Amino acid sequence: MEDNVHNFIGAVDMEALPARYLDLASHWPLWRRRRRLFWGRKMIRWWIHALQLAELIISSLVHMLYGLYIFSTAVAGDLSQSLTERFFKPNANFEVQSHDHNRTNPDDLPPIVLVHGIFGFGKGKLGSFSYFAGAEKKAERVLVPDLGSLTSVYDRARELFYYLKGGQVDYGEEHSKAYGHSQFGRIYEQGHYPEWDEDHPIHFVGHSAGAQVVRVLQQMLADKEFKGYENTSEHWILSITSLSGAFNGTTRTYFDGMQPDDGKTMKPVSLLQLCRIGVIIYDWLDIPWLKAYYNFGFDHFNMSRKKLGLWGLVDCLLGNAGPFVTGDWILPDLTIQGSMEMNSRLQTFPDTFYFSYATKRTRKILGVTVPSGILGIHPLLSIRVLQMSQWRHPPDVPPPYKGYRDEDWQDNDGALNTISMTHPRLPIEHPSRLVIDDSDCLPLQPGIWYYKIIGEADHILFIVNRERAGVQFDLIYDSIFERCRKHVFRRTPPTLPNQALSLHNNS
């Protein structure tokens, strides 16, 4: 059609045409190019939207199937154990055991508390399934609290305190009013370590967001923010060890659906929006046996059908109420902006020992960051490893901090950027030391983040599935527990020979 019109124009006596037709004829090739460019750009946008939709569908299916796998595995394990105990009861075995009086009494040891990350769970949830893949059995007196899996870092820190000391969780009057939930939560009739104080400090090990939860808890202890406990201080915590800790935020939050311009609101179509809908419906249904098995932790928002009713559910789904509206949930805390805001209030204390293991599943080839071996990366993380390795900050959005560079944020483990896991560095860099040779770190000094980068390790290598990590699993946890028991102390050193710092050398 266009060629016919062009031939027609060429055959006409141009001098006989009015001026407006001459103008149309002269601009016809330019108009045609512009129209082709317009449709070309439109087609590119359609292809981008189609690819984004395909990625959303695939990511949603992978996350849903993995969640069902974890849930069904836990149920199957519990059923198998119940049947075994019922039909194959072991014979009573009475054995006189000799007691080693020189051995340390476990009750005299400071507890080691393992704090789970996002979507995590503690002892008592998912039956006998272990978030830390059974690492809690490798040492005496190891506690694994069950905190909200999607609640904010602030709320989880409050829950962790009362889990240890006992009593009813108090989220604080001011905070509760600001974010629209009940001031009080779960009741712990008996704390798991009620004697906890400055003379009975604790070792904490946090995975992912769990590491930041412990830092917030220590700041709360220093600031005496727990009503009725005026004697708290930062000295209640003896050491903090981070496994892939979320100290400085992650660019994954923006791929999952957080807006990069503010780090608080969600994109209208995203993986997080699907997650939001699923969580709201799960909490609204409020099926007792199901929530006893797994709980997202939003009970203090009172989203049960018994309290909200049908119209309350509609209100939450429309985004007019609930934690996803007020921002009192975990994802805003994991954006770069949210982490910087949190870090501006958190200190690294001079009398506490800090250790960090940062994980990485990328490498550089000819100056380009790419995933290191797709087959070794967990399916839950494989797409995100690739996306995060190619991260570019949106050009129309101001950078989150002065001196920001995209290349600093490209190394990652599929969930967090490696730069975020080493030590707190935004907005102010805290004292740190990269561990190359373990013996160079002796004697250990408090107030410094000793960090090690573990190569070829994705974000969930050291949790859930022990077999995936292989021998590295035992090396990492054995070194952590040994250090807590033998190398980290505050006043009187233990009567043990001087031993080298046991940080696994696998950078």
XYZ file of C-alpha atoms in Angstrom:
507
model
C 0.000 0.000 0.000
C 2.793 2.395 0.930
C 4.654 1.610 -2.324
C 1.513 2.299 -4.380
C 1.045 5.666 -2.747
C 4.705 6.481 -3.270
C 4.495 5.554 -6.986
C 1.367 7.639 -7.328
C 3.116 10.671 -5.855
C 6.056 10.179 -8.177
C 3.778 10.093 -11.242
C 1.922 13.319 -10.455
C 2.936 16.686 -11.896
C 4.324 18.273 -8.720
C 3.995 21.822 -10.045
C 0.245 21.383 -10.511
C -0.384 20.352 -6.900
C -1.374 22.814 -4.186
C 1.243 23.721 -1.615
C -0.265 21.517 1.137
C 0.032 18.418 -1.100
C 3.597 19.296 -2.004
C 4.383 19.518 1.741
C 2.782 16.071 2.343
C 4.732 14.522 -0.515
C 8.054 15.913 0.691
C 7.519 14.642 4.247
C 6.127 11.224 3.307
C 9.441 9.268 3.718
C 10.082 10.907 7.127
C 6.537 10.121 8.321
C 6.921 6.544 7.160
C 10.215 6.134 9.078
C 8.679 7.605 12.206
C 5.724 5.245 11.995
C 8.020 2.245 11.586
C 10.097 3.440 14.559
C 6.926 3.869 16.645
C 5.718 0.343 15.917
C 9.219 -1.045 16.425
C 9.409 0.469 19.888
C 5.934 -0.769 20.689
C 6.881 -4.312 19.653
C 10.002 -4.171 21.854
C 7.892 -3.064 24.814
C 5.439 -5.923 24.177
C 8.295 -8.406 24.080
C 9.732 -7.025 27.344
C 6.333 -7.253 29.038
C 5.884 -10.785 27.720
C 9.299 -11.828 29.063
C 8.572 -10.198 32.433
C 5.251 -12.015 32.635
C 6.917 -15.324 31.750
C 9.593 -14.727 34.398
C 6.900 -13.912 36.980
C 4.968 -17.094 36.180
C 8.096 -19.266 36.344
C 9.330 -17.654 39.582
C 5.900 -18.007 41.180
C 5.659 -21.672 40.245
C 9.187 -22.431 41.472
C 8.586 -20.723 44.835
C 5.193 -22.353 45.278
C 6.473 -25.830 44.392
C 9.451 -25.457 46.704
C 7.186 -24.353 49.551
C 4.931 -27.361 48.948
C 7.997 -29.601 48.851
C 9.203 -28.330 52.253
C 5.708 -28.636 53.739
C 5.048 -32.129 52.367
C 8.521 -33.319 53.412
C 7.874 -32.149 56.961
C 4.453 -33.824 57.067
C 5.821 -37.063 55.609
C 8.663 -37.064 58.120
C 6.299 -36.607 61.047
C 3.949 -39.330 59.818
C 6.840 -41.716 59.340
C 8.158 -40.993 62.811
C 4.717 -41.443 64.386
C 4.169 -44.773 62.646
C 7.611 -45.985 63.607
C 7.074 -45.111 67.254
C 3.652 -46.752 67.251
C 4.408 -50.046 65.540
C 8.128 -50.455 66.153
C 8.668 -49.364 69.720
C 12.324 -49.760 70.689
C 13.084 -52.039 73.595
C 13.877 -50.309 76.833
C 17.607 -50.224 77.165
C 18.881 -49.671 80.656
C 22.515 -48.730 80.637
C 24.608 -47.409 83.445
C 26.576 -44.480 82.133
C 29.737 -43.233 83.714
C 29.887 -39.515 84.345
C 32.955 -37.492 83.513
C 33.185 -34.992 86.358
C 35.785 -33.003 84.455
C 33.365 -32.408 81.602
C 31.659 -29.016 81.469
C 28.043 -29.048 82.590
C 25.874 -27.924 79.630
C 23.769 -25.827 82.011
C 26.868 -23.750 82.780
C 27.459 -22.929 79.117
C 26.054 -19.740 77.587
C 23.361 -20.684 75.040
C 23.993 -20.402 71.322
C 20.856 -19.022 69.680
C 20.262 -19.707 65.970
C 18.022 -17.046 64.401
C 16.339 -17.870 61.090
C 15.850 -15.587 58.120
C 12.947 -14.670 55.835
C 10.336 -17.423 55.367
C 12.182 -19.299 58.114
C 10.911 -21.187 61.145
C 12.196 -22.380 64.471
C 11.877 -25.443 66.627
C 8.264 -26.501 66.990
C 7.198 -25.535 63.473
C 7.034 -27.870 60.480
C 7.276 -30.815 62.850
C 10.738 -32.290 63.096
C 11.993 -30.428 60.008
C 14.980 -28.183 60.786
C 15.623 -24.792 59.195
C 19.307 -25.119 60.085
C 19.415 -28.691 58.724
C 20.124 -30.195 62.123
C 23.097 -27.949 62.954
C 21.532 -27.337 66.370
C 22.392 -30.937 67.298
C 26.108 -30.390 66.817
C 26.619 -28.622 70.159
C 25.218 -28.445 73.681
C 22.582 -25.897 74.630
C 21.630 -24.576 71.219
C 18.281 -22.772 70.923
C 16.281 -22.249 67.725
C 13.473 -19.712 68.317
C 10.472 -19.510 66.020
C 9.962 -15.880 65.020
C 7.691 -14.279 62.451
C 8.826 -15.416 59.025
C 7.682 -12.236 57.263
C 7.320 -9.759 60.116
C 9.590 -6.727 60.342
C 13.069 -6.839 61.830
C 11.815 -4.665 64.693
C 8.923 -6.976 65.575
C 11.128 -10.065 65.379
C 13.717 -8.506 67.707
C 10.981 -7.891 70.278
C 9.762 -11.480 69.925
C 13.299 -12.817 70.363
C 13.749 -10.986 73.660
C 10.603 -12.452 75.227
C 11.326 -15.890 73.797
C 14.468 -15.880 75.946
C 13.331 -13.969 79.036
C 9.719 -15.136 79.134
C 6.442 -13.209 79.425
C 4.121 -11.663 76.855
C 5.657 -10.063 73.789
C 5.337 -6.278 74.026
C 5.854 -4.543 70.692
C 5.765 -1.128 72.350
C 2.828 1.259 72.540
C 4.226 3.889 70.177
C 5.299 1.390 67.522
C 2.026 -0.527 67.679
C -0.077 2.592 67.202
C 2.113 3.811 64.351
C 1.795 0.542 62.415
C -1.752 -0.425 63.324
C -1.402 -3.678 65.248
C -1.892 -4.964 68.783
C 0.679 -3.924 71.370
C 0.911 -7.407 72.848
C 1.532 -10.753 71.211
C 2.459 -14.312 72.080
C 2.899 -15.373 75.707
C 5.931 -17.395 76.789
C 4.974 -18.946 80.122
C 8.593 -19.927 80.663
C 11.511 -18.185 79.000
C 14.111 -20.356 77.333
C 16.886 -18.539 79.221
C 15.254 -16.445 81.981
C 18.590 -15.840 83.758
C 19.844 -13.918 80.728
C 21.664 -10.753 81.802
C 25.106 -9.131 81.675
C 26.611 -11.897 83.805
C 24.959 -14.585 81.666
C 25.455 -13.352 78.078
C 24.480 -15.213 74.917
C 26.050 -16.113 71.578
C 23.829 -15.424 68.553
C 24.098 -16.903 65.069
C 21.814 -15.311 62.479
C 21.121 -16.402 58.931
C 20.138 -13.788 56.345
C 17.715 -11.286 57.934
C 18.234 -13.074 61.258
C 21.637 -11.409 61.603
C 20.062 -7.961 61.363
C 17.399 -9.006 63.889
C 20.126 -9.708 66.450
C 21.801 -6.345 65.778
C 18.505 -4.535 66.347
C 17.961 -6.555 69.541
C 21.396 -5.562 70.849
C 20.654 -1.896 70.180
C 17.333 -2.235 72.022
C 19.169 -3.780 74.975
C 21.680 -0.924 74.970
C 18.907 1.666 74.800
C 16.874 -0.113 77.530
C 13.758 -0.268 75.371
C 12.062 -3.169 77.182
C 9.547 -2.012 79.757
C 10.188 -3.533 83.146
C 13.824 -4.363 82.308
C 15.803 -1.268 83.208
C 19.112 -3.111 83.604
C 19.558 -4.306 80.012
C 22.726 -3.427 78.124
C 24.681 -4.376 75.017
C 26.798 -6.652 77.242
C 23.945 -9.168 77.335
C 25.243 -10.352 73.945
C 28.677 -11.944 73.918
C 29.068 -12.557 70.181
C 27.152 -12.262 66.900
C 27.911 -14.558 63.978
C 26.310 -13.875 60.633
C 25.658 -16.464 57.928
C 24.873 -14.600 54.684
C 23.643 -11.697 56.785
C 21.427 -8.969 55.328
C 23.299 -5.936 56.655
C 23.068 -3.433 53.797
C 20.006 -4.508 51.815
C 19.698 -6.386 48.561
C 18.882 -5.546 44.967
C 16.766 -8.704 44.814
C 13.953 -6.819 46.555
C 13.578 -4.675 43.418
C 13.401 -7.723 41.141
C 10.799 -9.256 43.456
C 8.617 -6.162 43.357
C 9.761 -3.325 45.619
C 9.889 0.108 44.006
C 13.539 1.253 43.681
C 12.654 4.922 44.079
C 11.438 4.657 47.695
C 12.122 1.062 48.821
C 8.756 0.901 50.595
C 5.945 0.438 48.095
C 5.351 -2.517 45.785
C 4.952 -2.691 42.036
C 1.330 -3.476 41.065
C 2.290 -6.709 39.268
C 5.094 -8.656 40.929
C 6.086 -11.757 42.853
C 5.622 -9.879 46.130
C 2.055 -8.954 45.221
C 1.243 -12.633 44.717
C 2.951 -13.378 48.025
C 0.931 -10.633 49.728
C -2.366 -12.071 48.494
C -1.417 -15.595 49.552
C -0.348 -14.521 53.055
C -3.490 -12.471 53.643
C -5.758 -15.363 52.628
C -3.696 -17.828 54.709
C -3.978 -15.654 57.832
C -7.647 -14.850 57.190
C -8.612 -18.526 56.942
C -6.899 -19.044 60.311
C -6.922 -22.850 60.219
C -5.558 -23.818 63.673
C -3.655 -27.009 62.774
C -2.177 -25.357 59.681
C -0.980 -22.260 61.539
C 0.399 -24.450 64.304
C 2.474 -26.105 61.615
C 3.615 -22.884 59.941
C 2.875 -19.248 60.729
C 3.930 -16.096 58.884
C 3.865 -14.243 62.215
C 1.161 -11.635 61.618
C -1.156 -12.700 64.460
C -0.756 -9.297 66.133
C -2.353 -7.697 63.046
C -5.583 -9.628 63.756
C -6.294 -10.628 60.160
C -8.314 -13.721 61.127
C -11.754 -14.185 59.566
C -13.172 -14.252 63.104
C -12.110 -10.640 63.604
C -12.141 -9.188 60.094
C -15.082 -10.847 58.421
C -15.497 -10.969 54.658
C -15.348 -7.231 54.087
C -12.208 -6.995 56.200
C -10.585 -9.529 53.887
C -11.599 -7.473 50.856
C -10.164 -4.362 52.534
C -6.806 -6.094 53.090
C -6.696 -7.497 49.576
C -7.399 -4.055 48.133
C -4.441 -2.677 50.066
C -6.330 -0.565 52.581
C -5.218 -2.347 55.765
C -2.668 -4.796 57.123
C 1.132 -4.976 57.442
C 1.756 -4.628 53.708
C 0.153 -1.184 53.759
C 1.844 0.182 56.867
C 5.223 -1.225 55.833
C 5.688 -3.208 59.050
C 6.989 -6.331 57.353
C 10.364 -7.709 56.321
C 10.790 -6.632 52.671
C 11.020 -2.847 53.229
C 13.772 -3.600 55.771
C 15.723 -5.516 53.118
C 15.853 -2.759 50.500
C 19.009 -0.667 50.337
C 17.062 2.376 51.539
C 15.435 0.497 54.428
C 18.716 -1.046 55.540
C 20.491 2.316 55.472
C 17.747 3.839 57.600
C 18.035 0.971 60.074
C 21.841 1.007 60.135
C 21.882 4.700 60.952
C 20.577 3.752 64.416
C 22.665 0.605 65.006
C 26.124 0.430 66.560
C 28.965 -2.054 66.546
C 29.748 -2.257 70.263
C 33.352 -2.336 71.515
C 32.892 -5.293 73.908
C 31.050 -7.660 71.559
C 32.688 -10.104 69.145
C 31.428 -10.046 65.557
C 31.950 -12.633 62.803
C 30.508 -12.847 59.323
C 30.428 -15.392 56.490
C 29.509 -13.822 53.129
C 28.447 -16.123 50.295
C 28.909 -15.724 46.548
C 27.680 -17.662 43.500
C 29.098 -15.439 40.760
C 32.422 -14.867 39.011
C 33.888 -12.405 36.538
C 34.675 -13.439 32.963
C 36.358 -10.754 30.821
C 35.147 -8.140 33.260
C 31.513 -9.305 33.155
C 29.831 -10.749 36.258
C 28.059 -14.044 35.539
C 26.687 -16.948 37.618
C 29.321 -19.554 38.489
C 27.880 -22.856 37.350
C 24.116 -22.861 36.819
C 23.739 -26.542 37.769
C 25.094 -25.983 41.275
C 22.691 -23.149 42.102
C 19.409 -23.995 43.801
C 16.410 -23.680 41.421
C 14.857 -21.214 43.843
C 17.781 -18.843 43.262
C 19.069 -19.529 39.745
C 17.036 -16.853 37.923
C 17.824 -14.235 40.565
C 21.569 -14.970 40.509
C 21.588 -14.108 36.808
C 19.396 -11.034 37.203
C 21.342 -9.662 40.168
C 24.667 -10.216 38.399
C 23.426 -7.889 35.637
C 21.937 -5.299 38.009
C 21.674 -1.722 36.783
C 20.225 1.000 38.975
C 17.311 2.703 37.164
C 18.722 5.825 35.448
C 15.647 7.896 36.320
C 16.006 7.183 40.057
C 18.650 8.941 42.198
C 21.333 6.529 43.523
C 20.748 5.382 47.118
C 24.005 6.838 48.433
C 26.982 8.943 47.412
C 29.625 6.930 45.584
C 27.186 4.217 44.483
C 28.402 1.946 41.624
C 26.431 -0.831 39.918
C 29.466 -3.122 39.717
C 29.781 -3.184 43.522
C 26.366 -4.849 43.769
C 26.675 -7.506 41.057
C 28.353 -10.314 43.030
C 25.575 -12.201 44.828
C 24.324 -15.543 46.151
C 20.857 -15.448 44.592
C 19.219 -13.602 47.493
C 21.728 -11.077 48.808
C 24.562 -9.095 47.285
C 27.969 -10.144 48.601
C 28.850 -6.523 49.415
C 25.876 -6.480 51.770
C 26.908 -9.569 53.744
C 30.477 -8.801 54.847
C 29.762 -6.165 57.514
C 27.603 -3.071 58.099
C 28.907 -0.413 55.714
C 25.972 1.875 54.849
C 25.540 4.726 55.574
C 28.702 4.491 57.747
C 31.287 1.742 57.437
C 31.862 -0.166 60.664
C 35.273 -1.563 61.716
C 36.005 -4.741 59.764
C 38.764 -7.129 58.796
C 38.872 -9.586 55.912
C 40.058 -13.002 57.108
C 42.626 -14.522 54.770
C 44.854 -16.484 57.127
C 43.077 -17.576 60.309
C 46.173 -17.333 62.480
C 46.548 -13.620 61.649
C 43.390 -12.866 63.645
C 44.715 -13.945 67.026
C 44.151 -12.694 69.571
C 40.540 -11.929 68.701
C 39.459 -8.354 69.283
C 35.898 -7.277 70.094
C 34.237 -4.453 68.193
C 35.526 -5.624 64.801
C 33.640 -7.514 62.098
C 35.840 -10.451 61.062
C 34.478 -11.583 57.720
C 35.188 -14.391 55.302
C 33.878 -14.775 51.732
C 32.712 -18.300 50.945
C 32.876 -18.961 47.212
C 30.580 -21.317 45.277
C 27.898 -21.003 47.965
C 24.349 -19.824 47.324
C 22.088 -18.292 49.954
C 20.552 -21.527 51.260
C 23.575 -23.811 51.052
C 23.978 -24.000 54.838
C 20.309 -24.408 55.766
C 17.384 -26.776 55.095
C 19.337 -29.469 53.191
C 22.532 -30.667 54.824
C 23.537 -32.871 51.885
C 23.831 -29.918 49.478
C 26.677 -28.354 51.463
C 28.443 -31.645 52.053
C 31.589 -31.428 54.149
C 31.414 -27.616 54.123
C 28.320 -27.815 56.323
C 30.219 -29.505 59.149
C 33.280 -27.303 58.712
C 31.271 -24.089 58.965
C 29.090 -25.000 61.948
C 31.863 -26.815 63.815
C 34.047 -23.710 63.499
C 31.237 -21.446 64.720
C 30.384 -23.572 67.744
C 34.038 -24.169 68.619
C 34.725 -20.452 68.530
C 31.720 -19.697 70.735
C 32.812 -22.287 73.289
C 36.583 -21.878 73.274
C 37.734 -18.563 71.837
C 35.189 -15.903 72.759
C 34.970 -14.799 76.379
C 34.654 -11.568 78.271
C 36.187 -11.676 81.721
C 37.926 -14.834 82.868
C 39.506 -16.827 80.035
C 38.682 -20.530 80.043
C 41.369 -22.984 81.124
C 41.990 -24.176 77.582
C 45.113 -24.178 75.442
C 45.470 -21.377 72.943
C 43.912 -22.495 69.673
C 43.710 -20.901 66.250
C 40.598 -19.116 65.109
C 38.490 -21.691 63.366
C 37.104 -19.826 60.408
C 36.739 -22.182 57.466
C 39.154 -21.185 54.697
C 37.127 -21.427 51.511
C 37.170 -18.069 49.847
